[in-house]
Amino acid sequence: MGLVLDEFYRNLRAVGVSAATGEGIDELFEAIDAAAAEYDENYLPELKARKAAADARESKRQEENIAKLMRDTDLEVTKERAVDDARKARAKTKAAEAAAGSNSDP
């Protein structure tokens, strides 16, 4: 734990600024500008790369979900058609049986 803290504080920059006189304010702004430049150089490209990778994973996940939805929807349509066809066939059979039954009665 101490080694981690030592590493953290080794890279930490500090600037003294007087609240009463304002002495050191220029050094503070220079340190802020240097930190912003370091962020733009070192951290921002890595952050953008991680974001692009996450976006690519999300896009792939969405495409897979859409493909599953399309398959499921197609299966549902096929299932509904099969049920409708079975109902129509059953209705035809009943109608034929009813017609045959009415012809056989004297």
Backbone as JSON, one array per atom type, in Angstrom:
{
  "sequence": "MGLVLDEFYRNLRAVGVSAATGEGIDELFEAIDAAAAEYDENYLPELKARKAAADARESKRQEENIAKLMRDTDLEVTKERAVDDARKARAKTKAAEAAAGSNSDP",
  "N": [[0.84, -1.19, 0.0], [1.91, 1.22, 0.77], [3.8, 1.6, -1.23], [2.2, 2.08, -3.44], [1.0, 4.5, -2.73], [3.3, 6.06, -2.57], [4.1, 6.07, -5.25], [1.91, 7.41, -6.34], [2.08, 9.97, -5.12], [4.54, 10.76, -6.07], [4.18, 11.5, -8.69], [2.51, 13.6, -8.48], [1.78, 16.99, -8.84], [2.51, 20.07, -7.28], [1.65, 23.38, -6.43], [2.41, 26.36, -4.89], [0.24, 28.85, -3.71], [-0.56, 32.07, -2.68], [-3.23, 33.1, -0.77], [-3.66, 35.56, 0.28], [-1.94, 37.44, -1.0], [-1.87, 36.64, -3.65], [0.32, 35.67, -4.82], [2.05, 33.39, -6.85], [0.01, 32.62, -8.47], [0.31, 32.73, -11.24], [2.06, 30.6, -11.69], [0.35, 28.56, -10.95], [-1.61, 28.62, -12.98], [0.05, 27.97, -15.11], [0.76, 25.37, -14.38], [-1.72, 24.16, -14.53], [-2.24, 24.41, -17.28], [-0.14, 22.82, -18.24], [-0.89, 20.36, -17.18], [-3.29, 19.98, -18.57], [-2.31, 19.76, -21.18], [-0.78, 17.43, -20.9], [-2.83, 15.63, -20.36], [-4.22, 15.75, -22.81], [-2.26, 14.65, -24.48], [-1.49, 12.14, -23.35], [-3.63, 10.75, -21.99], [-6.13, 11.21, -23.25], [-6.05, 10.09, -25.96], [-5.97, 7.33, -25.31], [-8.34, 7.08, -23.9], [-10.19, 7.72, -25.92], [-9.72, 5.56, -27.63], [-10.55, 3.41, -26.02], [-13.22, 4.11, -25.78], [-14.05, 3.92, -28.46], [-13.7, 1.18, -28.84], [-15.57, 0.2, -27.01], [-17.89, 1.25, -28.16], [-17.88, -0.18, -30.56], [-18.23, -2.78, -29.6], [-20.8, -2.48, -28.52], [-22.26, -1.84, -30.81], [-21.98, -4.22, -32.25], [-23.32, -5.94, -30.51], [-25.89, -4.88, -30.66], [-26.45, -5.38, -33.37], [-26.44, -8.18, -33.34], [-28.63, -8.61, -31.65], [-30.67, -7.52, -33.21], [-30.59, -9.26, -35.38], [-31.37, -11.63, -34.08], [-33.95, -10.86, -33.33], [-35.1, -10.53, -35.85], [-34.97, -13.18, -36.79], [-36.6, -14.41, -34.83], [-38.99, -13.04, -35.29], [-39.52, -13.81, -37.9], [-39.89, -16.54, -37.43], [-42.18, -16.39, -35.85], [-44.01, -15.35, -37.69], [-44.03, -17.45, -39.53], [-45.0, -19.47, -37.86], [-47.53, -18.41, -37.25], [-48.67, -18.46, -39.8], [-48.72, -21.22, -40.24], [-50.52, -22.03, -38.25], [-52.81, -20.66, -39.1], [-53.16, -21.88, -41.61], [-53.69, -24.51, -40.76], [-56.1, -24.11, -39.39], [-57.76, -23.28, -41.49], [-57.7, -25.61, -43.08], [-58.91, -27.4, -41.32], [-61.42, -26.21, -41.14], [-62.29, -26.54, -43.8], [-62.39, -29.31, -43.9], [-64.38, -29.86, -42.0], [-66.5, -28.58, -43.26], [-66.68, -30.11, -45.57], [-67.29, -32.58, -44.44], [-69.74, -31.95, -43.3], [-71.19, -31.34, -45.58], [-71.12, -33.82, -46.85], [-72.46, -35.32, -44.95], [-75.02, -34.23, -45.01], [-75.83, -34.98, -47.53], [-76.09, -37.75, -47.31], [-78.26, -38.22, -45.69], [-81.64, -39.48, -45.82]],
  "CA": [[0.0, 0.0, 0.0], [2.81, 2.37, 0.84], [4.43, 1.76, -2.54], [1.21, 2.68, -4.32], [0.9, 5.91, -2.33], [4.55, 6.72, -2.94], [4.04, 6.28, -6.7], [0.91, 8.44, -6.58], [2.59, 11.29, -4.72], [5.72, 11.09, -6.85], [3.73, 12.12, -9.93], [1.6, 14.69, -8.15], [2.41, 18.32, -8.9], [1.97, 21.01, -6.31], [2.04, 24.77, -6.65], [2.01, 27.2, -3.77], [-0.43, 30.09, -4.06], [-0.94, 32.84, -1.51], [-4.58, 33.63, -0.84], [-3.62, 36.97, 0.69], [-1.25, 38.3, -1.96], [-2.03, 36.15, -5.01], [1.61, 35.22, -5.32], [2.06, 32.0, -7.32], [-1.16, 32.33, -9.32], [0.8, 32.46, -12.6], [2.58, 29.22, -11.68], [-0.82, 27.68, -10.88], [-2.18, 28.53, -14.31], [1.01, 27.22, -15.94], [0.64, 23.96, -14.0], [-3.0, 23.69, -15.08], [-2.04, 24.26, -18.72], [0.73, 21.65, -18.44], [-1.7, 19.17, -16.9], [-4.23, 19.83, -19.68], [-1.53, 19.26, -22.32], [-0.46, 16.04, -20.6], [-4.08, 14.89, -20.53], [-4.48, 15.64, -24.25], [-1.25, 13.8, -25.1], [-1.36, 10.78, -22.81], [-4.85, 10.08, -21.54], [-7.24, 11.36, -24.18], [-6.04, 9.07, -27.02], [-6.34, 6.03, -24.74], [-9.76, 7.17, -23.59], [-10.92, 7.63, -27.2], [-9.59, 4.18, -28.13], [-11.43, 2.57, -25.21], [-14.61, 4.46, -26.14], [-14.3, 3.34, -29.77], [-13.84, -0.27, -28.65], [-16.86, -0.01, -26.35], [-18.92, 1.53, -29.17], [-17.87, -1.29, -31.5], [-18.89, -3.9, -28.92], [-22.23, -2.17, -28.41], [-22.82, -1.95, -32.15], [-22.05, -5.66, -32.55], [-24.38, -6.5, -29.67], [-27.16, -4.44, -31.24], [-26.65, -6.11, -34.62], [-26.81, -9.55, -32.98], [-30.0, -8.58, -31.14], [-31.57, -7.29, -34.35], [-30.63, -10.52, -36.13], [-32.22, -12.54, -33.3], [-35.32, -10.37, -33.46], [-35.57, -10.84, -37.2], [-35.22, -14.63, -36.83], [-37.78, -14.69, -34.01], [-40.15, -12.49, -35.97], [-39.77, -14.7, -39.03], [-40.47, -17.76, -36.87], [-43.54, -16.08, -35.42], [-44.83, -15.24, -38.9], [-44.16, -18.81, -40.04], [-45.88, -20.18, -36.93], [-48.88, -17.89, -37.44], [-49.14, -18.98, -41.09], [-49.02, -22.64, -40.06], [-51.75, -22.11, -37.46], [-53.9, -20.23, -39.99], [-53.38, -22.94, -42.6], [-54.33, -25.64, -40.07], [-57.49, -23.73, -39.13], [-58.46, -23.31, -42.78], [-57.85, -27.01, -43.47], [-59.91, -27.97, -40.42], [-62.72, -25.66, -41.55], [-62.66, -27.21, -45.05], [-62.74, -30.7, -43.57], [-65.7, -29.83, -41.34], [-67.48, -28.22, -44.27], [-66.84, -31.29, -46.45], [-68.01, -33.59, -43.66], [-71.12, -31.46, -43.16], [-71.83, -31.51, -46.89], [-71.29, -35.26, -47.07], [-73.47, -35.77, -44.01], [-76.34, -33.78, -45.47], [-76.17, -35.73, -48.75], [-76.37, -39.13, -46.98], [-79.55, -38.3, -44.98], [-82.75, -39.66, -46.75]],
  "C": [[0.88, 1.25, 0.0], [3.48, 2.66, -0.49], [3.47, 2.43, -3.52], [1.07, 4.17, -4.0], [2.14, 6.69, -2.73], [4.55, 7.02, -4.43], [3.04, 7.38, -7.04], [1.47, 9.82, -6.27], [3.82, 11.7, -5.5], [5.31, 11.85, -8.12], [2.79, 13.3, -9.7], [2.35, 16.02, -8.17], [1.74, 19.23, -7.89], [2.52, 22.4, -6.61], [1.53, 25.57, -5.46], [1.41, 28.52, -4.25], [-0.84, 30.78, -2.76], [-2.35, 33.39, -1.72], [-4.59, 35.13, -0.53], [-3.03, 37.86, -0.41], [-1.45, 37.87, -3.41], [-0.73, 35.67, -5.62], [1.53, 33.73, -5.69], [0.9, 31.65, -8.24], [-0.74, 32.03, -10.75], [1.34, 31.04, -12.71], [1.43, 28.21, -11.64], [-1.42, 27.5, -12.27], [-1.25, 27.79, -15.27], [0.92, 25.73, -15.64], [-0.66, 23.36, -14.55], [-2.88, 23.48, -16.58], [-1.18, 23.04, -19.03], [-0.05, 20.36, -18.2], [-2.71, 18.92, -18.03], [-3.51, 19.28, -20.91], [-1.17, 17.8, -22.12], [-1.7, 15.15, -20.79], [-4.36, 14.67, -22.01], [-3.51, 14.68, -24.93], [-1.34, 12.35, -24.65], [-2.68, 10.08, -22.56], [-5.98, 10.12, -22.55], [-7.2, 10.34, -25.32], [-6.44, 7.68, -26.5], [-7.83, 5.99, -24.42], [-10.61, 7.04, -24.86], [-10.87, 6.21, -27.76], [-10.5, 3.24, -27.34], [-12.89, 2.84, -25.53], [-14.97, 3.86, -27.49], [-14.49, 1.83, -29.67], [-15.18, -0.6, -27.99], [-18.01, 0.22, -27.32], [-19.02, 0.38, -30.17], [-18.54, -2.52, -30.88], [-20.39, -3.69, -28.83], [-22.91, -2.3, -29.78], [-22.97, -3.41, -32.55], [-23.17, -6.31, -31.76], [-25.75, -6.13, -30.24], [-27.46, -5.19, -32.54], [-27.07, -7.55, -34.34], [-28.25, -9.6, -32.47], [-31.01, -8.36, -32.26], [-31.7, -8.56, -35.18], [-31.52, -11.54, -35.41], [-33.69, -12.14, -33.42], [-35.91, -10.71, -34.82], [-35.86, -12.34, -37.33], [-36.48, -14.97, -36.05], [-39.05, -14.2, -34.69], [-40.52, -13.37, -37.15], [-40.39, -16.01, -38.54], [-41.9, -17.54, -36.44], [-44.47, -16.01, -36.62], [-45.07, -16.63, -39.46], [-45.13, -19.61, -39.17], [-47.33, -19.72, -37.12], [-49.47, -18.4, -38.76], [-49.54, -20.46, -40.95], [-50.31, -22.83, -39.29], [-52.94, -21.73, -38.32], [-54.21, -21.3, -41.03], [-54.07, -24.14, -41.99], [-55.79, -25.32, -39.79], [-58.31, -23.78, -40.41], [-58.71, -24.75, -43.23], [-58.91, -27.69, -42.62], [-61.31, -27.49, -40.81], [-63.19, -26.32, -42.84], [-63.11, -28.64, -44.79], [-64.11, -30.77, -42.93], [-66.79, -29.51, -42.35], [-67.74, -29.41, -45.2], [-67.61, -32.37, -45.73], [-69.48, -33.19, -43.51], [-71.86, -31.65, -44.47], [-72.07, -32.98, -47.18], [-72.36, -35.82, -46.16], [-74.86, -35.38, -44.44], [-76.78, -34.51, -46.72], [-76.57, -37.18, -48.4], [-77.7, -39.28, -46.22], [-80.68, -38.46, -45.99], [-83.87, -38.72, -46.5]]
}
